[in-house]
XYZ file of C-alpha atoms in Angstrom:
686
model
C 16.310 -69.113 -199.192
C 12.862 -70.144 -197.774
C 14.234 -69.145 -194.175
C 16.297 -65.782 -195.012
C 12.574 -64.661 -196.125
C 10.496 -65.841 -193.545
C 13.221 -64.342 -191.221
C 13.606 -61.067 -193.528
C 9.637 -61.283 -193.241
C 9.481 -60.883 -189.943
C 11.635 -58.548 -189.142
C 10.194 -55.918 -190.994
C 6.966 -56.035 -189.575
C 9.165 -54.888 -186.192
C 11.592 -52.443 -187.540
C 7.971 -50.161 -186.678
C 5.377 -49.078 -184.775
C 2.077 -52.390 -185.887
C -1.287 -51.730 -187.024
C -2.651 -49.996 -183.678
C -1.197 -49.536 -179.717
C -3.799 -51.488 -178.085
C -6.838 -49.684 -176.852
C -8.350 -49.123 -173.607
C -11.898 -51.127 -174.036
C -13.560 -50.880 -177.429
C -11.912 -49.151 -180.807
C -13.621 -46.547 -181.641
C -11.790 -46.421 -184.974
C -11.820 -50.393 -187.732
C -9.383 -52.572 -186.203
C -7.687 -55.735 -187.711
C -9.640 -58.082 -185.243
C -12.620 -56.917 -186.388
C -11.841 -58.154 -189.855
C -13.104 -61.274 -188.247
C -16.651 -59.888 -187.268
C -17.397 -59.055 -191.081
C -20.382 -60.864 -192.586
C -21.669 -60.371 -196.573
C -25.237 -61.468 -198.660
C -24.048 -63.582 -202.033
C -26.025 -65.019 -205.263
C -29.632 -64.439 -203.314
C -32.250 -66.184 -205.141
C -35.570 -65.201 -205.432
C -38.387 -67.528 -205.414
C -39.764 -67.477 -209.216
C -43.567 -66.369 -206.927
C -41.320 -63.187 -205.292
C -42.175 -64.291 -201.841
C -39.135 -64.423 -200.509
C -35.171 -64.131 -200.970
C -32.635 -66.921 -200.319
C -28.518 -65.717 -200.341
C -25.790 -66.968 -198.949
C -24.509 -65.039 -195.122
C -20.721 -65.349 -195.363
C -18.456 -64.661 -192.106
C -15.755 -65.838 -190.704
C -14.121 -68.689 -187.782
C -11.205 -66.880 -185.958
C -10.445 -70.381 -185.119
C -9.534 -71.904 -188.753
C -9.236 -68.608 -189.560
C -11.173 -68.849 -192.642
C -14.712 -68.600 -194.081
C -18.066 -69.925 -192.858
C -21.164 -69.665 -195.665
C -24.917 -70.300 -194.291
C -28.543 -70.393 -196.443
C -30.708 -67.637 -194.844
C -34.565 -66.564 -196.457
C -36.034 -63.902 -196.491
C -38.955 -61.884 -196.383
C -38.928 -59.408 -199.440
C -42.171 -57.452 -197.614
C -41.315 -57.414 -194.725
C -38.191 -58.293 -194.134
C -37.701 -60.433 -191.657
C -34.660 -62.672 -192.495
C -34.100 -65.730 -191.310
C -32.304 -69.390 -191.029
C -32.265 -72.431 -193.723
C -29.439 -73.827 -193.331
C -26.962 -73.364 -190.658
C -24.141 -75.727 -188.760
C -20.342 -77.082 -188.858
C -19.737 -77.057 -192.766
C -20.217 -74.642 -195.737
C -23.811 -74.150 -197.566
C -24.290 -73.004 -200.440
C -26.400 -72.116 -204.222
C -29.066 -72.219 -203.482
C -31.239 -73.177 -205.239
C -35.511 -72.779 -205.718
C -37.649 -74.998 -206.719
C -40.158 -73.978 -209.978
C -42.773 -74.570 -207.662
C -40.565 -72.526 -205.217
C -41.310 -75.687 -202.965
C -37.585 -76.787 -201.948
C -34.533 -75.804 -202.679
C -32.375 -77.484 -204.169
C -28.431 -76.348 -202.839
C -24.630 -77.395 -201.927
C -23.141 -78.176 -198.674
C -19.855 -79.731 -197.284
C -20.814 -80.514 -194.641
C -21.003 -84.210 -194.614
C -17.481 -84.876 -195.169
C -16.077 -81.865 -196.427
C -16.887 -82.656 -199.711
C -19.557 -80.596 -202.169
C -22.626 -82.901 -201.895
C -26.628 -81.869 -203.373
C -28.902 -81.139 -200.818
C -32.714 -80.581 -201.363
C -35.039 -78.744 -198.527
C -37.882 -79.148 -198.391
C -39.434 -75.639 -197.038
C -42.787 -76.538 -195.720
C -41.334 -80.136 -193.357
C -37.856 -78.178 -192.587
C -36.911 -82.516 -194.243
C -33.592 -82.334 -195.830
C -31.508 -84.697 -198.379
C -28.851 -85.404 -199.702
C -28.648 -86.518 -203.114
C -26.282 -87.720 -204.498
C -23.319 -89.208 -203.844
C -20.035 -87.916 -206.284
C -16.081 -88.182 -206.368
C -16.147 -84.684 -207.967
C -17.832 -81.424 -206.735
C -21.001 -79.615 -208.591
C -21.502 -75.883 -209.933
C -23.753 -74.494 -213.011
C -27.488 -76.145 -210.649
C -30.626 -75.923 -212.560
C -33.673 -77.754 -211.964
C -36.198 -79.095 -215.075
C -38.890 -76.666 -215.911
C -41.317 -79.806 -213.719
C -39.654 -80.159 -211.116
C -38.425 -84.127 -211.290
C -34.959 -83.034 -211.735
C -31.442 -81.073 -211.539
C -28.869 -80.591 -214.366
C -24.979 -79.079 -213.158
C -22.449 -80.161 -213.559
C -18.855 -81.899 -212.561
C -15.218 -82.390 -213.554
C -14.733 -86.767 -214.728
C -10.814 -87.570 -214.348
C -8.859 -89.075 -217.627
C -6.093 -90.271 -217.489
C -3.767 -88.375 -219.134
C -0.366 -88.550 -221.215
C 1.712 -91.256 -219.975
C 5.388 -92.561 -220.856
C 6.907 -95.408 -219.850
C 6.876 -97.664 -217.273
C 7.768 -97.623 -212.818
C 9.531 -100.442 -211.665
C 7.963 -102.506 -210.204
C 7.954 -101.342 -205.909
C 8.693 -104.232 -203.311
C 6.172 -104.711 -200.540
C 6.572 -102.111 -197.625
C 9.819 -100.206 -200.256
C 10.122 -96.238 -199.300
C 10.610 -94.022 -202.681
C 10.635 -90.961 -204.005
C 6.619 -90.001 -205.329
C 6.115 -90.451 -209.141
C 6.961 -88.598 -211.895
C 4.625 -85.414 -212.524
C 3.856 -86.458 -216.520
C 2.053 -83.311 -218.535
C 0.430 -83.116 -221.132
C -2.455 -80.198 -220.438
C -2.244 -77.582 -222.463
C -3.364 -75.273 -219.781
C -2.435 -77.630 -216.808
C -2.294 -75.414 -213.788
C -4.582 -73.148 -212.712
C -4.831 -69.312 -209.890
C -6.155 -71.384 -206.496
C -6.861 -74.765 -207.677
C -2.584 -75.496 -208.293
C -1.704 -78.406 -210.263
C -4.412 -79.341 -212.951
C -5.912 -83.167 -212.522
C -5.958 -84.821 -216.609
C -10.010 -84.431 -216.859
C -13.326 -82.878 -218.526
C -16.392 -80.941 -217.224
C -19.459 -81.912 -218.093
C -22.788 -82.155 -217.997
C -25.698 -84.201 -215.616
C -29.045 -85.284 -214.257
C -29.900 -86.900 -211.312
C -33.806 -87.262 -209.769
C -34.408 -84.182 -207.721
C -35.652 -87.142 -204.912
C -32.076 -88.939 -204.908
C -30.702 -91.111 -207.294
C -27.518 -92.485 -209.353
C -26.675 -89.176 -211.037
C -26.415 -89.691 -215.628
C -23.759 -87.946 -217.632
C -25.510 -86.471 -220.604
C -22.181 -84.714 -222.936
C -19.273 -86.205 -222.752
C -15.577 -86.202 -225.456
C -12.324 -84.394 -225.160
C -14.286 -81.009 -224.399
C -14.966 -78.554 -220.377
C -18.662 -78.224 -220.660
C -20.547 -76.008 -218.538
C -23.152 -73.147 -217.630
C -25.310 -71.706 -216.242
C -27.878 -74.270 -218.205
C -30.872 -73.409 -219.696
C -33.855 -76.347 -220.180
C -36.931 -75.127 -222.907
C -40.014 -75.318 -221.204
C -40.209 -78.494 -222.500
C -37.701 -79.412 -220.422
C -37.090 -82.306 -223.825
C -33.257 -80.352 -223.979
C -30.275 -77.784 -222.606
C -28.329 -74.893 -223.677
C -25.285 -74.659 -222.117
C -21.318 -72.927 -223.643
C -18.597 -74.872 -224.209
C -15.475 -74.670 -226.323
C -15.423 -77.324 -229.249
C -13.415 -75.634 -231.561
C -10.594 -77.755 -233.237
C -7.802 -75.575 -231.985
C -9.532 -74.658 -227.601
C -6.569 -74.895 -225.197
C -5.146 -72.444 -227.332
C -8.069 -69.907 -228.598
C -9.097 -69.148 -225.435
C -12.753 -66.811 -226.147
C -13.663 -68.665 -228.477
C -16.919 -70.484 -227.099
C -20.104 -71.764 -228.969
C -23.621 -71.501 -227.436
C -24.610 -75.784 -227.530
C -28.050 -77.465 -227.380
C -27.966 -80.634 -226.053
C -30.779 -83.357 -226.787
C -31.886 -85.200 -224.205
C -33.015 -88.224 -225.699
C -30.775 -88.772 -228.576
C -28.421 -87.079 -226.904
C -27.215 -84.707 -229.492
C -25.235 -81.559 -229.349
C -26.140 -78.927 -231.752
C -23.749 -75.985 -232.588
C -25.770 -72.995 -232.360
C -23.487 -69.979 -232.650
C -20.709 -69.745 -235.128
C -18.506 -66.822 -234.655
C -14.788 -66.157 -233.395
C -15.872 -65.066 -229.989
C -17.253 -66.303 -226.624
C -21.314 -66.970 -227.349
C -21.909 -67.777 -223.348
C -25.148 -67.790 -220.565
C -27.726 -68.871 -223.033
C -30.838 -68.701 -221.588
C -34.231 -69.138 -222.969
C -37.504 -67.954 -223.159
C -40.401 -68.505 -220.996
C -42.197 -69.876 -224.387
C -39.754 -71.659 -225.677
C -39.218 -68.950 -228.652
C -35.205 -66.691 -228.877
C -32.518 -67.476 -226.436
C -30.928 -64.620 -225.314
C -27.372 -64.595 -224.426
C -24.060 -62.574 -224.201
C -20.798 -62.454 -226.141
C -19.298 -60.210 -228.163
C -16.923 -60.383 -232.108
C -13.538 -61.062 -231.829
C -11.170 -58.221 -232.295
C -8.316 -59.474 -230.576
C -8.709 -56.710 -228.054
C -7.733 -56.053 -224.778
C -10.772 -55.324 -223.222
C -14.215 -55.751 -225.411
C -17.842 -54.696 -224.862
C -20.215 -57.996 -223.820
C -23.469 -57.938 -225.426
C -26.917 -59.079 -225.052
C -27.944 -61.309 -228.301
C -31.526 -62.816 -228.437
C -31.579 -65.338 -231.465
C -34.806 -67.300 -232.609
C -34.466 -70.986 -231.165
C -32.679 -72.832 -233.628
C -30.313 -70.116 -233.843
C -30.639 -68.388 -236.800
C -31.411 -64.478 -236.388
C -29.472 -63.176 -234.231
C -29.352 -59.519 -233.152
C -27.308 -57.461 -231.291
C -30.000 -55.598 -228.764
C -26.925 -53.281 -226.595
C -24.661 -52.744 -229.449
C -25.970 -49.271 -229.187
C -24.430 -49.424 -225.347
C -20.813 -48.727 -224.539
C -20.268 -51.268 -221.574
C -20.420 -55.110 -220.983
C -23.696 -56.339 -220.055
C -23.770 -59.516 -217.478
C -26.422 -62.621 -216.446
C -29.293 -61.936 -218.445
C -32.916 -63.482 -216.955
C -35.684 -63.205 -218.519
C -38.873 -61.459 -217.881
C -41.527 -63.517 -216.940
C -43.610 -62.327 -220.196
C -40.526 -62.789 -222.240
C -40.993 -59.103 -223.500
C -37.383 -57.904 -221.127
C -34.162 -58.716 -220.307
C -32.875 -58.649 -217.057
C -28.952 -57.907 -217.280
C -26.178 -56.463 -215.026
C -23.523 -53.633 -215.939
C -21.199 -51.346 -214.477
C -21.442 -47.921 -215.656
C -18.965 -44.363 -214.143
C -17.714 -47.354 -211.383
C -21.705 -48.162 -210.121
C -23.960 -51.314 -210.729
C -26.881 -51.665 -211.484
C -29.371 -54.139 -213.659
C -31.382 -53.213 -216.492
C -34.317 -54.295 -217.710
C -33.919 -54.592 -221.678
C -36.501 -55.039 -223.833
C -36.497 -56.632 -226.976
C -36.311 -53.862 -229.570
C -33.145 -52.404 -227.363
C -34.425 -49.973 -224.968
C -32.740 -49.761 -221.131
C -34.036 -48.864 -218.067
C -31.747 -49.340 -215.373
C -34.759 -50.794 -212.058
C -32.249 -51.798 -209.484
C -28.169 -49.175 -209.015
C -25.503 -49.801 -206.452
C -24.356 -52.937 -206.582
C -21.959 -54.330 -204.471
C -19.081 -57.542 -205.057
C -18.984 -59.605 -202.401
C -15.082 -59.218 -201.848
C -13.952 -57.490 -198.867
C -10.900 -56.403 -199.025
C -9.820 -53.461 -201.864
C -13.496 -51.627 -203.233
C -14.227 -53.423 -206.807
C -16.938 -53.141 -208.694
C -19.619 -55.556 -209.236
C -22.302 -57.790 -207.630
C -25.391 -60.391 -207.912
C -28.632 -60.067 -209.197
C -31.841 -63.050 -209.451
C -35.796 -61.966 -210.490
C -39.175 -62.957 -210.810
C -41.112 -63.540 -213.178
C -43.302 -60.570 -212.282
C -40.628 -58.520 -211.895
C -38.910 -58.098 -208.278
C -34.809 -57.986 -208.776
C -32.929 -59.828 -205.229
C -29.441 -57.742 -205.393
C -26.863 -57.787 -203.164
C -26.076 -54.029 -202.321
C -23.352 -51.124 -200.313
C -22.038 -48.588 -199.538
C -18.714 -46.832 -198.738
C -19.693 -47.784 -194.733
C -21.171 -51.317 -196.004
C -20.323 -55.139 -197.283
C -22.328 -56.734 -199.168
C -26.157 -56.814 -197.763
C -28.933 -57.944 -199.750
C -31.306 -55.083 -201.040
C -34.751 -55.607 -203.290
C -36.029 -53.104 -206.092
C -39.423 -53.767 -207.173
C -42.205 -50.871 -208.392
C -39.441 -47.459 -208.993
C -37.393 -48.497 -205.968
C -35.114 -50.532 -203.796
C -35.421 -50.970 -199.730
C -31.811 -52.526 -198.349
C -34.226 -55.872 -196.035
C -30.846 -57.117 -194.477
C -28.063 -54.907 -192.016
C -25.214 -57.931 -191.115
C -22.428 -56.221 -190.019
C -24.711 -53.249 -188.131
C -23.694 -54.393 -184.300
C -20.301 -54.037 -185.331
C -20.504 -50.895 -187.482
C -22.580 -49.196 -185.385
C -19.952 -47.860 -182.867
C -17.349 -47.749 -185.202
C -15.694 -44.449 -187.089
C -14.245 -45.423 -190.573
C -13.352 -42.875 -192.746
C -15.548 -40.912 -195.334
C -14.466 -41.703 -198.883
C -15.224 -38.361 -200.712
C -15.352 -37.953 -204.790
C -12.070 -37.406 -206.163
C -12.573 -34.890 -209.099
C -9.261 -35.595 -211.630
C -8.156 -34.270 -214.482
C -5.226 -35.995 -216.197
C -1.851 -34.075 -217.100
C -1.876 -36.142 -220.473
C -4.894 -35.435 -222.668
C -7.478 -33.596 -219.419
C -9.563 -37.012 -220.160
C -11.792 -36.547 -216.380
C -10.873 -39.785 -214.405
C -12.778 -41.358 -211.228
C -10.611 -40.809 -208.156
C -12.044 -42.080 -204.265
C -9.610 -39.909 -201.522
C -10.776 -41.818 -198.375
C -9.884 -39.215 -195.362
C -9.143 -40.812 -191.674
C -11.559 -40.929 -189.032
C -11.857 -37.779 -187.219
C -10.214 -35.609 -189.884
C -9.374 -32.669 -189.491
C -8.746 -30.145 -192.939
C -6.974 -27.842 -190.840
C -3.681 -31.137 -190.608
C -1.676 -32.473 -192.202
C -2.006 -36.235 -193.378
C -0.024 -38.951 -194.570
C -0.732 -40.288 -198.021
C -1.388 -43.614 -199.453
C -1.599 -44.109 -203.288
C -3.868 -47.655 -203.896
C -4.635 -49.228 -207.751
C -6.584 -52.152 -209.038
C -5.276 -54.433 -210.819
C -6.797 -56.374 -214.098
C -5.710 -53.945 -215.746
C -8.898 -54.054 -216.850
C -10.746 -53.922 -214.394
C -12.801 -51.050 -212.248
C -13.196 -49.188 -208.186
C -15.794 -48.021 -206.850
C -17.761 -46.385 -204.072
C -17.724 -49.291 -202.292
C -17.069 -51.020 -198.400
C -12.845 -51.602 -198.431
C -11.672 -53.027 -195.515
C -7.913 -53.097 -196.059
C -8.112 -49.256 -197.192
C -10.445 -48.386 -193.988
C -7.763 -49.777 -191.492
C -4.950 -47.756 -193.795
C -7.837 -44.618 -193.545
C -7.525 -45.840 -189.131
C -4.576 -45.490 -189.210
C -4.554 -41.481 -189.745
C -3.179 -41.402 -194.187
C -4.936 -40.107 -196.563
C -5.664 -42.600 -199.242
C -6.702 -41.927 -202.930
C -7.897 -44.478 -205.106
C -9.009 -44.396 -208.995
C -9.750 -45.482 -212.702
C -7.303 -44.121 -215.015
C -7.651 -45.401 -217.860
C -7.803 -48.728 -218.731
C -10.967 -49.153 -216.056
C -13.459 -50.458 -216.558
C -17.476 -49.198 -217.565
C -15.851 -46.035 -219.077
C -16.610 -47.237 -222.467
C -14.529 -49.816 -224.898
C -12.673 -46.974 -225.731
C -11.136 -45.799 -223.074
C -10.166 -49.241 -221.638
C -8.219 -49.873 -225.067
C -6.659 -46.932 -224.655
C -3.991 -49.046 -223.162
C -4.654 -52.158 -225.356
C -0.351 -53.486 -226.729
C -0.119 -50.336 -224.972
C 0.406 -50.856 -220.815
C 1.384 -49.277 -218.592
C 0.992 -45.741 -220.417
C -0.274 -42.992 -220.020
C -1.978 -44.160 -216.692
C 0.638 -43.777 -215.514
C 0.072 -39.873 -215.631
C -3.530 -40.123 -214.644
C -2.554 -41.053 -212.132
C 0.288 -38.942 -210.918
C -3.261 -36.374 -211.882
C -5.002 -38.332 -208.639
C -2.541 -37.672 -206.571
C -1.902 -34.076 -207.085
C -5.511 -33.901 -207.003
C -5.390 -35.407 -204.060
C -2.624 -32.962 -202.807
C -4.366 -29.766 -204.243
C -7.816 -29.872 -201.446
C -4.369 -28.985 -198.934
C -4.799 -32.029 -196.700
C -1.840 -34.445 -197.385
C 1.618 -33.228 -196.793
C 3.227 -33.681 -199.777
C 7.045 -35.093 -197.529
C 4.462 -37.956 -196.888
C 3.161 -40.454 -199.796
C 3.022 -43.998 -200.351
C 2.196 -46.172 -203.554
C 1.057 -49.336 -203.149
C -1.661 -51.864 -205.045
C -1.972 -55.100 -206.361
C -1.729 -57.263 -209.841
C -1.697 -54.660 -212.043
C -1.989 -51.894 -209.543
C 1.516 -53.875 -207.966
C 3.246 -53.912 -212.283
C 1.599 -49.874 -211.714
C 3.714 -48.985 -208.816
C 6.674 -50.811 -209.491
C 6.026 -49.309 -212.979
C 5.888 -46.086 -210.612
C 9.009 -46.795 -209.067
C 10.604 -46.067 -211.666
C 9.756 -42.932 -213.831
C 8.951 -41.450 -210.264
C 11.306 -40.555 -206.323
C 7.989 -38.224 -205.022
C 6.800 -41.166 -202.875
C 8.647 -42.482 -199.350
C 8.314 -45.662 -199.741
C 6.344 -48.427 -201.948
C 4.885 -51.808 -201.043
C 4.825 -54.464 -204.736
C 1.863 -56.504 -204.038
C 2.300 -59.607 -206.807
C 3.062 -57.644 -209.808
C 4.025 -58.881 -212.947
C 7.819 -57.384 -213.012
C 8.904 -58.834 -216.545
C 6.254 -59.920 -219.056
C 9.005 -62.359 -221.115
C 8.767 -64.549 -217.945
C 4.905 -63.575 -217.005
C 3.409 -64.860 -219.750
C 5.283 -68.181 -220.173
C 4.632 -69.126 -216.303
C 1.080 -66.963 -215.719
C -2.102 -69.682 -216.105
C -2.774 -67.595 -218.675
C -0.273 -67.950 -220.857
C -2.929 -68.562 -224.349
C -4.697 -65.538 -223.044
C -2.235 -62.950 -222.286
C 0.691 -63.101 -225.033
C -2.118 -62.866 -227.803
C -4.629 -60.019 -225.836
C -1.981 -57.862 -224.687
C 0.853 -58.710 -227.190
C -0.268 -59.187 -229.931
C 3.688 -61.826 -230.980
C 5.172 -64.426 -228.657
C 7.479 -62.653 -226.592
C 10.454 -64.429 -229.373
C 8.484 -61.964 -231.700
C 9.032 -59.358 -230.391
C 11.308 -58.615 -227.067
C 11.578 -55.167 -227.731
C 8.194 -54.197 -226.629
C 7.406 -57.106 -224.205
C 11.199 -55.558 -222.294
C 9.821 -51.564 -222.317
C 6.401 -52.887 -220.948
C 8.154 -54.658 -218.154
C 9.209 -52.494 -214.219
C 11.936 -54.700 -214.795
C 13.169 -52.722 -217.181
C 12.962 -49.731 -214.957
C 14.412 -50.470 -211.863
C 17.728 -49.235 -212.565
C 15.734 -45.400 -211.950
C 14.928 -47.273 -208.746
C 16.211 -45.302 -204.456
C 12.183 -45.092 -203.669
C 12.663 -48.327 -200.744
C 10.646 -51.251 -202.151
C 8.375 -54.203 -200.405
C 7.604 -57.172 -202.617
C 4.425 -58.937 -200.930
C 3.538 -62.624 -202.724
C 1.704 -65.706 -202.407
C 4.474 -68.388 -202.257
C 1.048 -70.263 -204.768
C 0.034 -67.751 -206.919
C -0.310 -68.983 -210.971
C -1.347 -65.395 -211.979
C 1.502 -63.100 -211.449
C 4.024 -66.273 -210.439
C 6.135 -64.961 -207.282
C 9.309 -65.613 -209.920
C 8.301 -62.008 -210.469
C 8.497 -60.460 -207.096
C 11.449 -62.879 -206.711
C 13.019 -60.865 -209.508
C 12.245 -58.096 -208.691
C 13.828 -57.893 -205.143
C 16.547 -60.072 -206.204
C 16.954 -56.782 -208.587
C 17.376 -53.544 -206.625
C 19.183 -55.681 -203.709
C 21.332 -55.946 -206.182
C 20.902 -51.837 -206.880
C 21.399 -51.597 -202.915
C 17.816 -49.776 -202.890
C 16.224 -50.882 -199.284
C 14.054 -53.841 -200.208
C 12.078 -56.911 -199.205
C 10.731 -59.107 -199.761
C 7.614 -60.883 -198.296
C 5.677 -64.140 -199.278
C 1.916 -64.994 -197.759
C 2.248 -68.988 -196.954
C -0.820 -70.700 -199.473
C -2.056 -68.175 -200.459
C -3.360 -68.144 -204.535
C -3.286 -64.555 -206.604
C -7.430 -65.083 -206.842
C -6.783 -65.702 -202.359
C -4.962 -63.413 -201.564
C -6.663 -62.007 -198.755
C -8.807 -64.601 -198.228
C -7.892 -65.597 -194.729
C -8.796 -62.797 -192.153
C -4.926 -62.949 -190.201
C -3.619 -63.180 -193.189
C -4.886 -59.885 -194.508
C -4.305 -57.969 -191.224
C -1.121 -59.351 -191.623
C -0.109 -57.897 -195.128
C -2.033 -54.584 -194.103
C 0.490 -54.233 -190.591
C 3.373 -54.891 -192.729
C 3.164 -52.854 -195.565
C 1.991 -49.689 -193.021
C 4.639 -51.028 -190.974
C 7.163 -51.325 -193.990
C 5.648 -46.902 -194.769
C 5.728 -45.845 -190.888
C 9.623 -47.203 -191.165
C 10.470 -44.422 -193.979
C 7.761 -41.856 -193.183
C 10.538 -39.493 -191.449
C 13.289 -40.723 -193.256
C 15.431 -37.857 -195.828
C 14.573 -37.765 -199.577
C 15.688 -39.810 -201.959
C 17.625 -39.196 -204.606
C 18.029 -39.762 -208.732
């Protein structure tokens, strides 16, 4: 079967022209080979005094077809950019010491294993301070700069059944049995999980043996926040009795370092997390919500007394999620990140709940799709360093202070200076279902001529509780460079438009998001440059589900590419890595308790209507929407005689579907080859 699938994928790529014809000299439009040359900034960490910003500079190695990362710094006053830690291997998680004289970070440079290092800024001296069996995370300096706290996975024996027969010396036997007893036994991007738990450790900042400080059959994690006196740490964990089957019920805990006592400071049903102690040690800020078991719930900013008393929400009247709290140096306000109408921002929240936006236009590090997001940090005097981007620029480093922002880096200036990208314009849409406004964007091809007619691609985001925005997107720019108008949008269910808008699809997904998407297509046609006889649809994950739903509801698209989809909800919730969450929060009942509703919301229920030629694409190591979902749909399409192809991406997880530039290029090429194959075909019949 695997050889047949590979042969089919190969033949599919050959039935139509490749992504672009060979150019005579450098191409003036964005091409697949340019994926290897893209760079982006991430994890900006401003020095406590605001005088320097360390950040992770990521690029791609064309010889290994993988990302590489280094740590650079930038002077926020002059904009001067200099390397701090570079070389073979990966360098990430930079964290300044409290006095700003040292930088701790994680690197895989020595032997491929993540280890902790410290660099002395004045001298450039570097010391490896750990020799760890597993990778460290959640790195945090103690207030006196003498100790580093971090989290790390500790293997456990796990469930054993029976005793193996003793193997004769030199014998070659079958591998041993895999005995699984974990509730969550696999994860997308990680595969089968080893038995064990995540715990907290301390290590001397000058090096030494790490000391484990939390224990038990629970997973403890960060971010980690030290009390100003250095005698205790805050962390988050789900240590409740049924924690494995109750995934959104974490609490904020205090670890007293003197005696190892662990005390819960929050006590409610819901996720309490991201706890940080105020500079004077009197208050704790954290994020979370009271869990009402809905598909989407806003994350709020809370403050409580140091002992867990007097809990109050500072953003109860704010109708969007907030996250990443950082105390201001004077302890009178808290910086948080949020996304409003697809634009990600940083706000300063005072202790009486007043919000003031201090930076906007944040950009996430993902390049392939225009998802909202970003990262920031703040100095003691309120200078904010953040990742900034727009439709023409992947994430750069920017700084905000005194009411104004300035971009400090220009990582892709050489690559993009001579490129004409597709122009991204906002598209006003009113849903045909209830006239709700729907945010949408249209990318026109380079050198666009409004007098001409162009084929259209509708591209649908996943999640479904997520959002696209006006930021750079490599794959959609490839579509535009090939001569397509591309439209993308935030139908109901998308985040950043308030909790009510997101929960329009609570326990009812897919539903009228279909109407929103068709209204987006109609609005694009109304602009006058779309050829309505050459329209195509694609999307990944939740967008793959909606693509399959769409071709089961209409034949207006000439071809479709269903990427890493959910096809049958009953099989999905019992094979996904997030099965303890998905059935509870998206259906409210188990598949055997409500099979009719599960089937009603499954694209497979509509496959009898499909006439649209449909490609199905999935990663072979996808544990979020397993490849069995894609296989079901492909088999059903084949049984019905619908023109179809199944394309599998070797080694790709759900989250890493397009992490390797060669695979993103091949996927985009295969999709456009599929669309080109049917661009001039006769209309499908219902």
